[in-house]
Short mmCIF file of C-alpha atoms in Angstrom, two decimals:
data_model
loop_
_atom_site.label_atom_id
_atom_site.label_comp_id
_atom_site.label_asym_id
_atom_site.label_seq_id
_atom_site.Cartn_x
_atom_site.Cartn_y
_atom_site.Cartn_z
CA MET G 1 30.43 -32.40 -124.29
CA SER G 2 31.54 -35.91 -123.46
CA ALA G 3 34.89 -36.80 -122.05
CA PRO G 4 37.31 -37.95 -124.75
CA LYS G 5 39.21 -41.15 -124.14
CA PRO G 6 42.29 -40.37 -122.05
CA PRO G 7 45.73 -40.89 -123.61
CA ALA G 8 47.59 -44.11 -122.89
CA GLY G 9 48.80 -44.29 -119.31
CA HIS G 10 46.28 -41.72 -118.11
CA PHE G 11 42.86 -41.44 -116.50
CA ASN G 12 40.32 -38.67 -116.92
CA ILE G 13 39.32 -36.51 -113.99
CA LEU G 14 36.18 -34.40 -114.26
CA TYR G 15 35.70 -31.21 -112.27
CA PHE G 16 32.22 -29.94 -111.47
CA ALA G 17 30.91 -26.72 -109.94
CA SER G 18 33.41 -25.31 -107.43
CA ALA G 19 36.03 -27.85 -108.54
CA SER G 20 35.71 -26.54 -112.07
CA SER G 21 35.93 -22.94 -110.90
CA HIS G 22 39.03 -23.65 -108.82
CA THR G 23 40.91 -25.54 -111.53
CA GLY G 24 39.61 -23.50 -114.44
CA LYS G 25 38.90 -26.77 -116.21
CA ASP G 26 36.01 -29.14 -116.80
CA MET G 27 38.35 -32.10 -117.06
CA GLU G 28 41.90 -33.22 -117.72
CA ALA G 29 43.95 -36.40 -118.06
CA LEU G 30 46.34 -37.36 -115.24
CA PRO G 31 48.96 -40.13 -115.19
CA ALA G 32 47.75 -43.60 -114.17
CA PRO G 33 47.95 -45.75 -112.19
CA LEU G 34 47.47 -43.56 -109.11
CA PRO G 35 46.56 -44.82 -105.64
CA LEU G 36 43.28 -43.20 -104.61
CA ARG G 37 44.77 -42.05 -101.32
CA LYS G 38 47.25 -39.92 -103.28
CA LEU G 39 44.60 -38.25 -105.42
CA PHE G 40 43.98 -35.23 -103.18
CA ASP G 41 47.73 -34.67 -102.68
CA THR G 42 48.21 -34.80 -106.43
CA LEU G 43 45.47 -32.24 -106.95
CA GLU G 44 46.71 -30.00 -104.15
CA GLU G 45 50.16 -29.93 -105.79
CA ARG G 46 48.61 -28.79 -109.04
CA TYR G 47 45.96 -26.46 -107.60
CA GLN G 48 47.09 -24.94 -104.36
CA GLY G 49 44.28 -24.55 -101.86
CA ILE G 50 41.88 -26.90 -103.60
CA ARG G 51 41.88 -29.35 -100.71
CA GLU G 52 40.52 -26.89 -98.21
CA THR G 53 38.15 -25.00 -100.48
CA VAL G 54 36.83 -27.88 -102.55
CA LEU G 55 38.07 -31.40 -101.86
CA ASP G 56 37.33 -31.50 -98.13
CA HIS G 57 33.66 -30.87 -98.98
CA SER G 58 33.49 -33.13 -102.00
CA LEU G 59 32.89 -36.77 -102.84
CA VAL G 60 34.76 -38.81 -105.43
CA THR G 61 33.48 -41.22 -108.05
CA ILE G 62 35.41 -43.71 -110.14
CA ASN G 63 33.56 -44.91 -113.23
CA LEU G 64 30.28 -43.52 -111.85
CA SER G 65 30.56 -45.23 -108.46
CA TYR G 66 31.22 -43.34 -105.25
CA VAL G 67 34.40 -44.37 -103.44
CA ASP G 68 35.54 -43.76 -99.89
CA MET G 69 38.92 -42.24 -99.29
CA PRO G 70 41.08 -45.09 -97.94
CA SER G 71 42.10 -44.69 -94.32
CA SER G 72 45.09 -46.99 -94.69
CA GLU G 73 47.33 -48.36 -97.37
CA ASP G 74 45.77 -51.80 -96.96
CA GLU G 75 42.37 -50.76 -98.20
CA ASP G 76 43.59 -48.53 -100.98
CA VAL G 77 42.01 -48.50 -104.41
CA VAL G 78 44.20 -47.76 -107.40
CA ILE G 79 42.93 -45.51 -110.17
CA GLN G 80 43.69 -47.31 -113.41
CA GLU G 81 44.45 -46.21 -116.93
CA GLY G 82 41.25 -45.29 -118.73
CA ASP G 83 39.23 -44.73 -115.57
CA GLU G 84 36.86 -41.79 -115.27
CA VAL G 85 37.26 -40.06 -111.92
CA ALA G 86 35.08 -37.14 -110.85
CA ILE G 87 35.16 -34.60 -108.04
CA ILE G 88 31.59 -34.17 -106.77
CA PRO G 89 31.05 -31.00 -104.69
CA PRO G 90 27.84 -30.66 -102.63
CA VAL G 91 24.95 -30.76 -105.05
CA SER G 92 22.41 -28.01 -105.65
CA SER G 93 19.74 -29.54 -107.82
CA GLY G 94 16.10 -28.47 -107.70
CA MET S 1 29.63 -25.77 -121.44
CA ALA S 2 30.67 -27.62 -118.34
CA THR S 3 27.92 -30.17 -118.68
CA LYS S 4 28.95 -33.68 -119.57
CA GLN S 5 26.24 -34.76 -121.94
CA PRO S 6 26.45 -38.41 -122.92
CA THR S 7 24.96 -37.76 -126.29
CA GLN S 8 26.58 -40.82 -127.78
CA ASN S 9 26.79 -44.09 -125.95
CA ASP S 10 30.12 -44.91 -127.51
CA GLU S 11 31.90 -41.73 -126.49
CA CYS S 12 32.55 -42.86 -122.94
CA PRO S 13 33.14 -46.60 -123.02
CA GLN S 14 34.63 -46.50 -119.56
CA ALA S 15 31.42 -45.18 -118.08
CA PRO S 16 29.28 -48.25 -117.41
CA ALA S 17 25.98 -46.56 -116.57
CA GLN S 18 25.87 -44.95 -119.97
CA ALA S 19 24.84 -48.23 -121.50
CA GLU S 20 21.32 -47.51 -120.32
CA VAL S 21 21.30 -43.86 -121.23
CA GLN S 22 19.46 -43.01 -124.39
CA ALA S 23 20.12 -39.90 -126.40
CA GLN S 24 17.19 -39.08 -128.59
CA GLN S 25 15.77 -36.22 -130.51
CA GLN S 26 13.82 -33.69 -128.51
CA PRO S 27 10.43 -35.25 -127.71
CA GLN S 28 8.83 -32.09 -126.34
CA PRO S 29 7.11 -30.39 -129.23
CA GLN S 30 7.10 -26.69 -128.38
CA SER S 31 10.33 -26.27 -126.48
CA SER S 32 13.04 -25.57 -129.02
CA SER S 33 12.98 -21.80 -128.59
CA SER S 34 15.00 -21.94 -125.39
CA SER S 35 17.96 -23.82 -126.77
CA SER S 36 21.27 -22.29 -125.87
CA SER S 37 24.14 -22.06 -128.28
CA SER S 38 25.74 -25.36 -127.32
CA SER S 39 25.43 -27.92 -130.05
CA SER S 40 24.33 -30.56 -127.56
CA SER S 41 21.74 -28.34 -125.93
CA SER S 42 18.75 -29.76 -127.73
CA ASP S 43 19.65 -33.36 -127.01
CA PRO S 44 17.84 -34.45 -123.87
CA THR S 45 19.29 -37.27 -121.91
CA GLU S 46 16.76 -39.60 -120.44
CA ILE S 47 16.08 -43.02 -119.01
CA SER S 48 12.69 -44.64 -119.00
CA GLU S 49 11.48 -47.93 -117.65
CA PRO S 50 8.00 -49.12 -116.73
CA ASN S 51 6.23 -46.42 -114.67
CA ILE S 52 9.41 -44.35 -114.34
CA TYR S 53 10.85 -41.53 -116.43
CA VAL S 54 13.89 -39.39 -115.60
CA ALA S 55 15.54 -36.82 -117.83
CA LEU S 56 17.90 -33.88 -118.08
CA THR S 57 17.21 -31.30 -120.75
CA HIS S 58 18.38 -27.87 -121.87
CA ASP S 59 14.90 -27.01 -123.05
CA HIS S 60 11.77 -25.63 -121.41
CA LEU S 61 10.04 -28.11 -119.11
CA ASN S 62 6.63 -29.18 -120.27
CA TYR S 63 3.88 -29.79 -117.71
CA GLN S 64 1.55 -31.66 -120.00
CA THR S 65 4.22 -34.03 -121.29
CA THR S 66 5.41 -34.73 -117.76
CA ILE S 67 1.91 -35.35 -116.38
CA ASP S 68 1.08 -37.62 -119.29
CA ARG S 69 4.10 -39.78 -118.48
CA VAL S 70 2.54 -40.79 -115.14
CA ARG S 71 -1.13 -40.84 -116.20
CA SER S 72 -2.82 -44.14 -115.36
CA PRO S 73 -6.40 -45.46 -115.32
CA GLU S 74 -5.61 -46.87 -111.89
CA ALA S 75 -4.61 -43.49 -110.49
CA GLY S 76 -6.99 -41.14 -108.70
CA ALA S 77 -4.43 -38.40 -108.22
CA ILE S 78 -1.54 -36.81 -109.99
CA VAL S 79 0.64 -34.42 -108.00
CA VAL S 80 3.08 -32.18 -109.84
CA PHE S 81 5.86 -30.23 -108.20
CA ALA S 82 7.53 -27.41 -110.08
CA GLY S 83 10.67 -25.76 -108.80
CA THR S 84 11.11 -22.29 -110.29
CA THR S 85 14.11 -19.99 -110.30
CA ARG S 86 13.89 -17.16 -107.80
CA ASN S 87 15.12 -13.64 -108.49
CA ASN S 88 16.96 -13.16 -105.20
CA PHE S 89 18.99 -14.88 -102.57
CA ASN S 90 18.58 -13.31 -99.13
CA SER S 91 17.51 -10.10 -100.88
CA LEU S 92 20.55 -10.09 -103.16
CA PRO S 93 19.19 -9.73 -106.66
CA VAL S 94 20.03 -12.73 -108.82
CA LYS S 95 20.31 -11.77 -112.43
CA HIS S 96 21.11 -15.13 -113.88
CA LEU S 97 21.04 -18.85 -112.95
CA SER S 98 22.45 -21.84 -114.67
CA TYR S 99 22.64 -25.54 -113.94
CA THR S 100 25.27 -28.06 -114.87
CA SER S 101 25.35 -31.79 -114.23
CA TYR S 102 27.34 -34.98 -114.36
CA ALA S 103 24.68 -36.36 -116.62
CA PRO S 104 25.21 -40.13 -116.52
CA LEU S 105 25.65 -40.10 -112.75
CA ALA S 106 22.74 -37.71 -112.18
CA LEU S 107 20.40 -39.81 -114.30
CA GLY S 108 21.42 -42.95 -112.43
CA THR S 109 20.77 -41.24 -109.10
CA MET S 110 17.39 -39.95 -110.29
CA LEU S 111 16.45 -43.45 -111.40
CA THR S 112 17.46 -44.96 -108.06
CA ILE S 113 15.38 -42.36 -106.19
CA CYS S 114 12.35 -42.90 -108.41
CA ARG S 115 12.50 -46.68 -108.16
CA SER S 116 12.60 -46.47 -104.39
CA ILE S 117 9.75 -43.97 -104.09
CA LEU S 118 7.58 -45.80 -106.62
CA VAL S 119 7.68 -48.92 -104.47
CA LYS S 120 7.53 -47.22 -101.09
CA HIS S 121 4.39 -45.23 -101.88
CA GLY S 122 2.70 -47.69 -104.22
CA LEU S 123 2.74 -45.20 -107.08
CA LYS S 124 1.39 -45.86 -110.55
CA GLY S 125 4.01 -43.61 -112.11
CA ILE S 126 6.77 -41.12 -111.36
CA ALA S 127 8.57 -38.67 -113.63
CA MET S 128 11.48 -36.38 -112.73
CA VAL S 129 12.90 -33.90 -115.22
CA HIS S 130 15.63 -31.37 -114.45
CA ARG S 131 16.54 -28.49 -116.70
CA LEU S 132 20.19 -27.61 -117.41
CA GLY S 133 21.96 -24.56 -118.76
CA VAL S 134 20.67 -21.04 -118.23
CA VAL S 135 17.19 -20.95 -116.72
CA PRO S 136 15.66 -17.46 -116.85
CA ILE S 137 14.22 -16.13 -113.60
CA GLY S 138 10.72 -17.44 -112.88
CA GLU S 139 10.95 -20.44 -115.14
CA GLU S 140 10.78 -24.08 -114.09
CA SER S 141 14.07 -25.78 -113.27
CA ILE S 142 12.55 -29.08 -112.18
CA LEU S 143 9.28 -30.93 -112.60
CA ILE S 144 8.31 -33.99 -110.60
CA ALA S 145 5.02 -35.76 -111.32
CA VAL S 146 3.67 -38.72 -109.41
CA SER S 147 0.43 -40.65 -109.74
CA SER S 148 -1.22 -42.90 -107.21
CA PRO S 149 -4.63 -44.44 -106.51
CA HIS S 150 -5.26 -41.89 -103.75
CA ARG S 151 -3.99 -38.37 -103.18
CA GLN S 152 -2.31 -38.81 -99.80
CA ALA S 153 0.39 -41.10 -101.15
CA ALA S 154 0.93 -38.84 -104.13
CA TRP S 155 1.47 -35.74 -101.96
CA ARG S 156 3.92 -37.57 -99.74
CA ALA S 157 5.77 -39.20 -102.60
CA GLY S 158 6.10 -35.93 -104.47
CA GLU S 159 7.63 -34.20 -101.48
CA GLU S 160 9.96 -37.07 -100.72
CA ALA S 161 11.09 -37.28 -104.32
CA LEU S 162 12.02 -33.61 -104.32
CA GLU S 163 13.89 -33.80 -101.03
CA GLU S 164 15.84 -36.84 -102.19
CA CYS S 165 16.61 -35.15 -105.47
CA LYS S 166 17.91 -32.00 -103.79
CA ALA S 167 20.06 -34.05 -101.44
CA LYS S 168 21.59 -36.40 -103.98
CA VAL S 169 21.21 -35.68 -107.66
CA GLU S 170 24.47 -34.53 -109.22
CA VAL S 171 23.27 -31.22 -110.58
CA TRP S 172 24.79 -27.88 -109.57
CA LYS S 173 23.26 -24.42 -109.62
CA ARG S 174 25.28 -21.29 -110.22
CA GLU S 175 23.85 -17.90 -109.38
CA GLU S 176 25.19 -14.65 -110.77
CA PHE S 177 24.36 -11.62 -108.67
CA ALA S 178 23.72 -8.24 -110.19
CA GLY S 179 26.59 -5.81 -109.67
CA GLU S 180 29.12 -8.43 -108.53
CA GLY S 181 31.83 -10.20 -110.40
CA GLY S 182 31.69 -13.94 -110.71
CA GLY S 183 29.03 -16.23 -109.42
CA VAL S 184 28.15 -18.55 -106.59
CA TRP S 185 27.90 -22.30 -106.71
CA ARG S 186 25.03 -23.13 -104.45
CA ALA S 187 24.98 -26.09 -102.09
CA ASN S 188 21.74 -27.65 -100.87
CA ARG S 189 23.34 -29.44 -97.96
CA ASP S 190 23.08 -27.59 -94.67
CA GLY S 191 26.37 -26.12 -93.57
CA ALA S 192 28.18 -27.08 -96.73
CA VAL S 193 30.23 -24.44 -98.40
CA GLY S 194 30.62 -25.92 -101.83
CA VAL S 195 31.46 -22.60 -103.40
CA ARG S 196 34.47 -20.85 -104.78
CA VAL S 197 36.97 -18.97 -102.68
CA ASP S 198 35.60 -15.66 -101.37
CA GLU S 199 32.07 -16.52 -102.24
CA PRO S 200 29.32 -15.98 -99.68
CA LYS S 201 27.80 -19.02 -98.06
CA ILE S 202 24.41 -19.86 -99.27
CA GLY S 203 21.28 -21.74 -98.38
CA ASP S 204 18.18 -23.17 -99.97
CA GLY S 205 16.94 -22.30 -103.38
CA GLU S 206 14.08 -21.85 -105.67
CA GLY S 207 10.54 -20.69 -105.18
CA ASP S 208 8.10 -23.52 -105.21
CA LYS S 209 4.65 -24.14 -106.50
CA LYS S 210 2.48 -27.19 -106.42
CA GLU S 211 -0.48 -28.39 -108.35
CA GLU S 212 -2.82 -31.25 -107.83
CA SER S 213 -5.29 -32.61 -110.28
CA ASN S 214 -7.63 -34.96 -108.50
CA LYS S 215 -9.83 -37.17 -110.55
#
């Protein structure tokens, strides 16, 4: 399954492993633009408890590149329409 | 199926790394019997470049094919690592394991690891193939093959490749325990939880076996 193109004004967010279990979804489209620093708040509003159980242990990619959570507004990245964001829990390959 | 399989390059135009991902027909001749029901399950996803091959597949892993990908007249050693699925975790019987991945990202990470190790250890070739979907107990979930002029570098490179893979490659293992509802998302990283609510914390994974063919 590949991610379909998100609707206009949205970005795709992909959920893997524990993120998928917590949300009950593999992916969904969320409204864009969205400042990266608001991503976890947005997800916590939708999926109560996800921050503590999943997000605090996870990394984030935008268009297949890892991004750091901004520590201040000045260095914020904005998730744009059409972007592919993913929640990456600790891996267990091998 | 939770797996994101980039089976068509044009399905995810916003995903830049997919430009180098090739989706081809199954190249491993005798492996179709293990296909799961997903329509994409028989489409391996792979990247190859000189002396390097990385792939994700829903099919059985093939030793001979993997070894042949690193075979070189300049090599005096091929080391193969096979990770196999173990039937228990801390004595809890595991009845079922499955792997999912973020395929384009995982392949890119595998390629980065292989490029680095190829140079660092002066290898003649390196191949890394991870299986996805349900992997029956005792079967191979990963094969890593490396070739080098002399065996010492091959042993070291094989071990390092596996450790890097387990630390970084975006593949996730889910274990279902007999007699319990639900399953556990495993986490390789020490101290990481990485599992659903109410799931027990977990540690390292599969049984290992190694082979060396020294020529």
